PDB file of N, CA and C in Angstrom:
ATOM      1  N   UNK A   1      -3.232   2.932 -13.745  1.00  0.00           N
ATOM      2  CA  UNK A   1      -2.465   2.037 -12.905  1.00  0.00           C
ATOM      3  C   UNK A   1      -3.103   1.926 -11.522  1.00  0.00           C
ATOM      4  N   UNK A   2      -3.604   3.051 -10.993  1.00  0.00           N
ATOM      5  CA  UNK A   2      -4.212   3.020  -9.660  1.00  0.00           C
ATOM      6  C   UNK A   2      -5.407   2.074  -9.630  1.00  0.00           C
ATOM      7  N   UNK A   3      -6.242   2.107 -10.671  1.00  0.00           N
ATOM      8  CA  UNK A   3      -7.412   1.230 -10.675  1.00  0.00           C
ATOM      9  C   UNK A   3      -7.001  -0.231 -10.766  1.00  0.00           C
ATOM     10  N   UNK A   4      -5.927  -0.530 -11.507  1.00  0.00           N
ATOM     11  CA  UNK A   4      -5.425  -1.906 -11.553  1.00  0.00           C
ATOM     12  C   UNK A   4      -4.970  -2.354 -10.166  1.00  0.00           C
ATOM     13  N   UNK A   5      -4.279  -1.466  -9.454  1.00  0.00           N
ATOM     14  CA  UNK A   5      -3.801  -1.768  -8.107  1.00  0.00           C
ATOM     15  C   UNK A   5      -4.985  -1.983  -7.170  1.00  0.00           C
ATOM     16  N   UNK A   6      -5.979  -1.119  -7.264  1.00  0.00           N
ATOM     17  CA  UNK A   6      -7.179  -1.231  -6.422  1.00  0.00           C
ATOM     18  C   UNK A   6      -7.898  -2.541  -6.696  1.00  0.00           C
ATOM     19  N   UNK A   7      -8.039  -2.886  -7.955  1.00  0.00           N
ATOM     20  CA  UNK A   7      -8.709  -4.141  -8.310  1.00  0.00           C
ATOM     21  C   UNK A   7      -7.912  -5.347  -7.809  1.00  0.00           C
ATOM     22  N   UNK A   8      -6.592  -5.262  -7.863  1.00  0.00           N
ATOM     23  CA  UNK A   8      -5.754  -6.347  -7.354  1.00  0.00           C
ATOM     24  C   UNK A   8      -5.955  -6.524  -5.854  1.00  0.00           C
ATOM     25  N   UNK A   9      -5.977  -5.431  -5.109  1.00  0.00           N
ATOM     26  CA  UNK A   9      -6.198  -5.499  -3.658  1.00  0.00           C
ATOM     27  C   UNK A   9      -7.562  -6.114  -3.370  1.00  0.00           C
ATOM     28  N   UNK A  10      -8.579  -5.680  -4.091  1.00  0.00           N
ATOM     29  CA  UNK A  10      -9.922  -6.232  -3.884  1.00  0.00           C
ATOM     30  C   UNK A  10      -9.949  -7.729  -4.173  1.00  0.00           C
ATOM     31  N   UNK A  11      -9.340  -8.132  -5.281  1.00  0.00           N
ATOM     32  CA  UNK A  11      -9.334  -9.548  -5.660  1.00  0.00           C
ATOM     33  C   UNK A  11      -8.580 -10.390  -4.637  1.00  0.00           C
ATOM     34  N   UNK A  12      -7.416  -9.910  -4.204  1.00  0.00           N
ATOM     35  CA  UNK A  12      -6.640 -10.665  -3.210  1.00  0.00           C
ATOM     36  C   UNK A  12      -7.383 -10.730  -1.874  1.00  0.00           C
ATOM     37  N   UNK A  13      -8.078  -9.654  -1.511  1.00  0.00           N
ATOM     38  CA  UNK A  13      -8.852  -9.649  -0.268  1.00  0.00           C
ATOM     39  C   UNK A  13      -9.980 -10.671  -0.349  1.00  0.00           C
ATOM     40  N   UNK A  14     -10.702 -10.677  -1.464  1.00  0.00           N
ATOM     41  CA  UNK A  14     -11.781 -11.663  -1.645  1.00  0.00           C
ATOM     42  C   UNK A  14     -11.227 -13.082  -1.573  1.00  0.00           C
ATOM     43  N   UNK A  15     -10.088 -13.301  -2.222  1.00  0.00           N
ATOM     44  CA  UNK A  15      -9.460 -14.627  -2.231  1.00  0.00           C
ATOM     45  C   UNK A  15      -9.077 -15.053  -0.819  1.00  0.00           C
ATOM     46  N   UNK A  16      -8.482 -14.135  -0.062  1.00  0.00           N
ATOM     47  CA  UNK A  16      -8.075 -14.460   1.306  1.00  0.00           C
ATOM     48  C   UNK A  16      -9.290 -14.789   2.171  1.00  0.00           C
ATOM     49  N   UNK A  17     -10.337 -14.011   2.037  1.00  0.00           N
ATOM     50  CA  UNK A  17     -11.539 -14.251   2.835  1.00  0.00           C
ATOM     51  C   UNK A  17     -12.220 -15.554   2.443  1.00  0.00           C
ATOM     52  N   UNK A  18     -12.193 -15.879   1.170  1.00  0.00           N
ATOM     53  CA  UNK A  18     -12.814 -17.127   0.715  1.00  0.00           C
ATOM     54  C   UNK A  18     -12.041 -18.333   1.237  1.00  0.00           C
ATOM     55  N   UNK A  19     -10.732 -18.215   1.311  1.00  0.00           N
ATOM     56  CA  UNK A  19      -9.904 -19.339   1.753  1.00  0.00           C
ATOM     57  C   UNK A  19      -9.942 -19.534   3.264  1.00  0.00           C
ATOM     58  N   UNK A  20     -10.074 -18.469   4.000  1.00  0.00           N
ATOM     59  CA  UNK A  20     -10.054 -18.576   5.458  1.00  0.00           C
ATOM     60  C   UNK A  20     -10.685 -17.322   6.047  1.00  0.00           C
ATOM     61  N   UNK A  21     -11.966 -17.389   6.291  1.00  0.00           N
ATOM     62  CA  UNK A  21     -12.708 -16.194   6.684  1.00  0.00           C
ATOM     63  C   UNK A  21     -12.200 -15.541   7.970  1.00  0.00           C
ATOM     64  N   UNK A  22     -11.656 -16.306   8.886  1.00  0.00           N
ATOM     65  CA  UNK A  22     -11.271 -15.721  10.157  1.00  0.00           C
ATOM     66  C   UNK A  22      -9.765 -15.540  10.306  1.00  0.00           C
ATOM     67  N   UNK A  23      -8.977 -16.474   9.820  1.00  0.00           N
ATOM     68  CA  UNK A  23      -7.527 -16.431  10.034  1.00  0.00           C
ATOM     69  C   UNK A  23      -6.882 -15.229   9.355  1.00  0.00           C
ATOM     70  N   UNK A  24      -7.400 -14.793   8.220  1.00  0.00           N
ATOM     71  CA  UNK A  24      -6.788 -13.702   7.474  1.00  0.00           C
ATOM     72  C   UNK A  24      -7.418 -12.340   7.745  1.00  0.00           C
ATOM     73  N   UNK A  25      -8.507 -12.307   8.472  1.00  0.00           N
ATOM     74  CA  UNK A  25      -9.185 -11.039   8.707  1.00  0.00           C
ATOM     75  C   UNK A  25      -8.270 -10.047   9.407  1.00  0.00           C
ATOM     76  N   UNK A  26      -7.500 -10.496  10.399  1.00  0.00           N
ATOM     77  CA  UNK A  26      -6.569  -9.609  11.097  1.00  0.00           C
ATOM     78  C   UNK A  26      -5.544  -9.024  10.143  1.00  0.00           C
ATOM     79  N   UNK A  27      -5.037  -9.851   9.224  1.00  0.00           N
ATOM     80  CA  UNK A  27      -4.042  -9.376   8.258  1.00  0.00           C
ATOM     81  C   UNK A  27      -4.636  -8.291   7.367  1.00  0.00           C
ATOM     82  N   UNK A  28      -5.871  -8.473   6.942  1.00  0.00           N
ATOM     83  CA  UNK A  28      -6.520  -7.485   6.083  1.00  0.00           C
ATOM     84  C   UNK A  28      -6.777  -6.192   6.860  1.00  0.00           C
ATOM     85  N   UNK A  29      -7.210  -6.313   8.102  1.00  0.00           N
ATOM     86  CA  UNK A  29      -7.419  -5.121   8.930  1.00  0.00           C
ATOM     87  C   UNK A  29      -6.108  -4.379   9.153  1.00  0.00           C
ATOM     88  N   UNK A  30      -5.039  -5.114   9.458  1.00  0.00           N
ATOM     89  CA  UNK A  30      -3.723  -4.497   9.640  1.00  0.00           C
ATOM     90  C   UNK A  30      -3.274  -3.792   8.367  1.00  0.00           C
ATOM     91  N   UNK A  31      -3.491  -4.430   7.228  1.00  0.00           N
ATOM     92  CA  UNK A  31      -3.133  -3.820   5.948  1.00  0.00           C
ATOM     93  C   UNK A  31      -3.876  -2.499   5.775  1.00  0.00           C
ATOM     94  N   UNK A  32      -5.160  -2.492   6.058  1.00  0.00           N
ATOM     95  CA  UNK A  32      -5.964  -1.277   5.915  1.00  0.00           C
ATOM     96  C   UNK A  32      -5.462  -0.167   6.836  1.00  0.00           C
ATOM     97  N   UNK A  33      -5.162  -0.525   8.070  1.00  0.00           N
ATOM     98  CA  UNK A  33      -4.685   0.465   9.037  1.00  0.00           C
ATOM     99  C   UNK A  33      -3.330   1.011   8.626  1.00  0.00           C
ATOM    100  N   UNK A  34      -2.408   0.117   8.269  1.00  0.00           N
ATOM    101  CA  UNK A  34      -1.060   0.554   7.895  1.00  0.00           C
ATOM    102  C   UNK A  34      -1.068   1.410   6.636  1.00  0.00           C
ATOM    103  N   UNK A  35      -1.857   1.027   5.642  1.00  0.00           N
ATOM    104  CA  UNK A  35      -1.892   1.822   4.415  1.00  0.00           C
ATOM    105  C   UNK A  35      -2.556   3.176   4.659  1.00  0.00           C
ATOM    106  N   UNK A  36      -3.556   3.219   5.523  1.00  0.00           N
ATOM    107  CA  UNK A  36      -4.187   4.499   5.856  1.00  0.00           C
ATOM    108  C   UNK A  36      -3.196   5.418   6.566  1.00  0.00           C
ATOM    109  N   UNK A  37      -2.377   4.852   7.454  1.00  0.00           N
ATOM    110  CA  UNK A  37      -1.366   5.646   8.148  1.00  0.00           C
ATOM    111  C   UNK A  37      -0.327   6.170   7.158  1.00  0.00           C
ATOM    112  N   UNK A  38       0.120   5.298   6.250  1.00  0.00           N
ATOM    113  CA  UNK A  38       1.094   5.728   5.244  1.00  0.00           C
ATOM    114  C   UNK A  38       0.509   6.792   4.324  1.00  0.00           C
ATOM    115  N   UNK A  39      -0.741   6.635   3.933  1.00  0.00           N
ATOM    116  CA  UNK A  39      -1.390   7.636   3.074  1.00  0.00           C
ATOM    117  C   UNK A  39      -1.462   8.982   3.794  1.00  0.00           C
ATOM    118  N   UNK A  40      -1.789   8.961   5.071  1.00  0.00           N
ATOM    119  CA  UNK A  40      -1.844  10.191   5.859  1.00  0.00           C
ATOM    120  C   UNK A  40      -0.464  10.846   5.931  1.00  0.00           C
ATOM    121  N   UNK A  41       0.566  10.040   6.186  1.00  0.00           N
ATOM    122  CA  UNK A  41       1.933  10.566   6.247  1.00  0.00           C
ATOM    123  C   UNK A  41       2.362  11.143   4.889  1.00  0.00           C
ATOM    124  N   UNK A  42       2.008  10.452   3.811  1.00  0.00           N
ATOM    125  CA  UNK A  42       2.355  10.945   2.478  1.00  0.00           C
ATOM    126  C   UNK A  42       1.650  12.268   2.195  1.00  0.00           C
ATOM    127  N   UNK A  43       0.397  12.351   2.578  1.00  0.00           N
ATOM    128  CA  UNK A  43      -0.358  13.587   2.373  1.00  0.00           C
ATOM    129  C   UNK A  43       0.304  14.748   3.123  1.00  0.00           C
ATOM    130  N   UNK A  44       0.698  14.510   4.371  1.00  0.00           N
ATOM    131  CA  UNK A  44       1.353  15.552   5.164  1.00  0.00           C
ATOM    132  C   UNK A  44       2.672  15.981   4.521  1.00  0.00           C
ATOM    133  N   UNK A  45       3.437  15.003   4.043  1.00  0.00           N
ATOM    134  CA  UNK A  45       4.715  15.305   3.416  1.00  0.00           C
ATOM    135  C   UNK A  45       4.523  16.101   2.125  1.00  0.00           C
ATOM    136  N   UNK A  46       3.558  15.693   1.314  1.00  0.00           N
ATOM    137  CA  UNK A  46       3.305  16.413   0.067  1.00  0.00           C
ATOM    138  C   UNK A  46       2.803  17.833   0.340  1.00  0.00           C
ATOM    139  N   UNK A  47       2.001  17.981   1.370  1.00  0.00           N
ATOM    140  CA  UNK A  47       1.543  19.324   1.760  1.00  0.00           C
ATOM    141  C   UNK A  47       2.728  20.171   2.195  1.00  0.00           C
ATOM    142  N   UNK A  48       3.636  19.583   2.965  1.00  0.00           N
ATOM    143  CA  UNK A  48       4.854  20.286   3.386  1.00  0.00           C
ATOM    144  C   UNK A  48       5.665  20.714   2.164  1.00  0.00           C
ATOM    145  N   UNK A  49       5.785  19.819   1.184  1.00  0.00           N
ATOM    146  CA  UNK A  49       6.545  20.128  -0.036  1.00  0.00           C
ATOM    147  C   UNK A  49       5.878  21.241  -0.835  1.00  0.00           C
ATOM    148  N   UNK A  50       4.565  21.227  -0.844  1.00  0.00           N
ATOM    149  CA  UNK A  50       3.828  22.272  -1.555  1.00  0.00           C
ATOM    150  C   UNK A  50       4.129  23.649  -0.947  1.00  0.00           C
ATOM    151  N   UNK A  51       4.240  23.686   0.365  1.00  0.00           N
ATOM    152  CA  UNK A  51       4.487  24.949   1.051  1.00  0.00           C
ATOM    153  C   UNK A  51       5.960  25.355   1.051  1.00  0.00           C
ATOM    154  N   UNK A  52       6.855  24.364   1.140  1.00  0.00           N
ATOM    155  CA  UNK A  52       8.277  24.654   1.347  1.00  0.00           C
ATOM    156  C   UNK A  52       9.191  24.204   0.210  1.00  0.00           C
ATOM    157  N   UNK A  53       8.640  23.587  -0.796  1.00  0.00           N
ATOM    158  CA  UNK A  53       9.476  23.088  -1.889  1.00  0.00           C
ATOM    159  C   UNK A  53       9.863  21.634  -1.667  1.00  0.00           C
ATOM    160  N   UNK A  54      10.154  20.979  -2.764  1.00  0.00           N
ATOM    161  CA  UNK A  54      10.509  19.559  -2.738  1.00  0.00           C
ATOM    162  C   UNK A  54      12.024  19.442  -2.687  1.00  0.00           C
ATOM    163  N   UNK A  55      12.550  18.814  -1.646  1.00  0.00           N
ATOM    164  CA  UNK A  55      13.989  18.691  -1.504  1.00  0.00           C
ATOM    165  C   UNK A  55      14.407  17.224  -1.445  1.00  0.00           C
ATOM    166  N   UNK A  56      15.691  17.002  -1.298  1.00  0.00           N
ATOM    167  CA  UNK A  56      16.229  15.636  -1.270  1.00  0.00           C
ATOM    168  C   UNK A  56      15.661  14.826  -0.106  1.00  0.00           C
ATOM    169  N   UNK A  57      15.488  15.460   1.041  1.00  0.00           N
ATOM    170  CA  UNK A  57      14.929  14.768   2.208  1.00  0.00           C
ATOM    171  C   UNK A  57      13.512  14.301   1.956  1.00  0.00           C
ATOM    172  N   UNK A  58      12.730  15.109   1.275  1.00  0.00           N
ATOM    173  CA  UNK A  58      11.353  14.732   0.951  1.00  0.00           C
ATOM    174  C   UNK A  58      11.334  13.560  -0.020  1.00  0.00           C
ATOM    175  N   UNK A  59      12.236  13.581  -0.970  1.00  0.00           N
ATOM    176  CA  UNK A  59      12.329  12.483  -1.927  1.00  0.00           C
ATOM    177  C   UNK A  59      12.669  11.174  -1.221  1.00  0.00           C
ATOM    178  N   UNK A  60      13.621  11.226  -0.310  1.00  0.00           N
ATOM    179  CA  UNK A  60      13.988  10.042   0.468  1.00  0.00           C
ATOM    180  C   UNK A  60      12.813   9.549   1.313  1.00  0.00           C
ATOM    181  N   UNK A  61      12.078  10.478   1.896  1.00  0.00           N
ATOM    182  CA  UNK A  61      10.927  10.107   2.726  1.00  0.00           C
ATOM    183  C   UNK A  61       9.845   9.430   1.884  1.00  0.00           C
ATOM    184  N   UNK A  62       9.580   9.961   0.685  1.00  0.00           N
ATOM    185  CA  UNK A  62       8.586   9.332  -0.193  1.00  0.00           C
ATOM    186  C   UNK A  62       9.035   7.944  -0.635  1.00  0.00           C
ATOM    187  N   UNK A  63      10.325   7.791  -0.940  1.00  0.00           N
ATOM    188  CA  UNK A  63      10.853   6.472  -1.307  1.00  0.00           C
ATOM    189  C   UNK A  63      10.675   5.482  -0.158  1.00  0.00           C
ATOM    190  N   UNK A  64      10.946   5.936   1.065  1.00  0.00           N
ATOM    191  CA  UNK A  64      10.786   5.081   2.240  1.00  0.00           C
ATOM    192  C   UNK A  64       9.324   4.671   2.415  1.00  0.00           C
ATOM    193  N   UNK A  65       8.409   5.633   2.277  1.00  0.00           N
ATOM    194  CA  UNK A  65       6.985   5.336   2.437  1.00  0.00           C
ATOM    195  C   UNK A  65       6.517   4.354   1.359  1.00  0.00           C
ATOM    196  N   UNK A  66       7.012   4.533   0.147  1.00  0.00           N
ATOM    197  CA  UNK A  66       6.655   3.598  -0.925  1.00  0.00           C
ATOM    198  C   UNK A  66       7.152   2.196  -0.597  1.00  0.00           C
ATOM    199  N   UNK A  67       8.372   2.080  -0.075  1.00  0.00           N
ATOM    200  CA  UNK A  67       8.901   0.759   0.273  1.00  0.00           C
ATOM    201  C   UNK A  67       8.098   0.133   1.413  1.00  0.00           C
ATOM    202  N   UNK A  68       7.645   0.956   2.358  1.00  0.00           N
ATOM    203  CA  UNK A  68       6.817   0.449   3.453  1.00  0.00           C
ATOM    204  C   UNK A  68       5.470  -0.044   2.943  1.00  0.00           C
ATOM    205  N   UNK A  69       4.890   0.675   2.000  1.00  0.00           N
ATOM    206  CA  UNK A  69       3.626   0.266   1.401  1.00  0.00           C
ATOM    207  C   UNK A  69       3.784  -1.060   0.658  1.00  0.00           C
ATOM    208  N   UNK A  70       4.866  -1.183  -0.097  1.00  0.00           N
ATOM    209  CA  UNK A  70       5.146  -2.426  -0.823  1.00  0.00           C
ATOM    210  C   UNK A  70       5.345  -3.589   0.153  1.00  0.00           C
ATOM    211  N   UNK A  71       6.113  -3.353   1.219  1.00  0.00           N
ATOM    212  CA  UNK A  71       6.367  -4.390   2.213  1.00  0.00           C
ATOM    213  C   UNK A  71       5.066  -4.830   2.873  1.00  0.00           C
ATOM    214  N   UNK A  72       4.227  -3.892   3.205  1.00  0.00           N
ATOM    215  CA  UNK A  72       2.927  -4.188   3.824  1.00  0.00           C
ATOM    216  C   UNK A  72       2.102  -5.065   2.898  1.00  0.00           C
ATOM    217  N   UNK A  73       2.081  -4.742   1.611  1.00  0.00           N
ATOM    218  CA  UNK A  73       1.321  -5.518   0.638  1.00  0.00           C
ATOM    219  C   UNK A  73       1.866  -6.940   0.542  1.00  0.00           C
ATOM    220  N   UNK A  74       3.189  -7.081   0.455  1.00  0.00           N
ATOM    221  CA  UNK A  74       3.812  -8.401   0.343  1.00  0.00           C
ATOM    222  C   UNK A  74       3.534  -9.236   1.589  1.00  0.00           C
ATOM    223  N   UNK A  75       3.637  -8.634   2.763  1.00  0.00           N
ATOM    224  CA  UNK A  75       3.373  -9.358   4.003  1.00  0.00           C
ATOM    225  C   UNK A  75       1.925  -9.831   4.072  1.00  0.00           C
ATOM    226  N   UNK A  76       1.010  -9.025   3.560  1.00  0.00           N
ATOM    227  CA  UNK A  76      -0.409  -9.362   3.645  1.00  0.00           C
ATOM    228  C   UNK A  76      -0.826 -10.362   2.582  1.00  0.00           C
ATOM    229  N   UNK A  77      -0.433 -10.106   1.336  1.00  0.00           N
ATOM    230  CA  UNK A  77      -0.942 -10.900   0.218  1.00  0.00           C
ATOM    231  C   UNK A  77       0.048 -11.909  -0.356  1.00  0.00           C
ATOM    232  N   UNK A  78       1.316 -11.809   0.027  1.00  0.00           N
ATOM    233  CA  UNK A  78       2.303 -12.794  -0.410  1.00  0.00           C
ATOM    234  C   UNK A  78       2.811 -12.630  -1.831  1.00  0.00           C
ATOM    235  N   UNK A  79       2.537 -11.495  -2.461  1.00  0.00           N
ATOM    236  CA  UNK A  79       3.060 -11.213  -3.805  1.00  0.00           C
ATOM    237  C   UNK A  79       3.469  -9.753  -3.871  1.00  0.00           C
ATOM    238  N   UNK A  80       4.279  -9.418  -4.880  1.00  0.00           N
ATOM    239  CA  UNK A  80       4.619  -8.025  -5.131  1.00  0.00           C
ATOM    240  C   UNK A  80       3.370  -7.305  -5.632  1.00  0.00           C
ATOM    241  N   UNK A  81       3.174  -6.038  -5.266  1.00  0.00           N
ATOM    242  CA  UNK A  81       1.945  -5.332  -5.620  1.00  0.00           C
ATOM    243  C   UNK A  81       1.605  -5.301  -7.101  1.00  0.00           C
ATOM    244  N   UNK A  82       2.585  -5.123  -7.963  1.00  0.00           N
ATOM    245  CA  UNK A  82       2.278  -4.978  -9.376  1.00  0.00           C
ATOM    246  C   UNK A  82       2.665  -6.210 -10.181  1.00  0.00           C
ATOM    247  N   UNK A  83       3.012  -7.287  -9.500  1.00  0.00           N
ATOM    248  CA  UNK A  83       3.415  -8.529 -10.161  1.00  0.00           C
ATOM    249  C   UNK A  83       2.318  -9.028 -11.103  1.00  0.00           C
ATOM    250  N   UNK A  84       1.082  -9.106 -10.633  1.00  0.00           N
ATOM    251  CA  UNK A  84      -0.015  -9.597 -11.461  1.00  0.00           C
ATOM    252  C   UNK A  84      -0.489  -8.549 -12.454  1.00  0.00           C
ATOM    253  N   UNK A  85      -0.439  -7.278 -12.068  1.00  0.00           N
ATOM    254  CA  UNK A  85      -0.883  -6.215 -12.964  1.00  0.00           C
ATOM    255  C   UNK A  85       0.011  -6.162 -14.195  1.00  0.00           C
ATOM    256  N   UNK A  86       1.320  -6.304 -14.008  1.00  0.00           N
ATOM    257  CA  UNK A  86       2.263  -6.253 -15.132  1.00  0.00           C
ATOM    258  C   UNK A  86       2.082  -7.427 -16.078  1.00  0.00           C
ATOM    259  N   UNK A  87       1.652  -8.571 -15.546  1.00  0.00           N
ATOM    260  CA  UNK A  87       1.553  -9.768 -16.380  1.00  0.00           C
ATOM    261  C   UNK A  87       0.292  -9.795 -17.236  1.00  0.00           C
ATOM    262  N   UNK A  88      -0.608  -8.811 -17.044  1.00  0.00           N
ATOM    263  CA  UNK A  88      -1.846  -8.769 -17.841  1.00  0.00           C
ATOM    264  C   UNK A  88      -1.560  -8.408 -19.274  1.00  0.00           C
TER     265      UNK A  88
END
């Protein structure tokens, strides 16, 4: 599933750049920055869970981070992240 998601991001990025090389570049950069920040936060949270156990608060935090990642993708590419992957 991860490789399908990665390929979708690459394809949508290529499509955006082909359609408008300059207007969408900021959106792609913002997407990269936001997803890197979320990945870092997720890594820290998972490390905390590894040391202290997984609790309800951690579960809520992961759900929130996942929703933020999905929102970031929709704002950047205009579709749900797995919409095209599921239709294959």
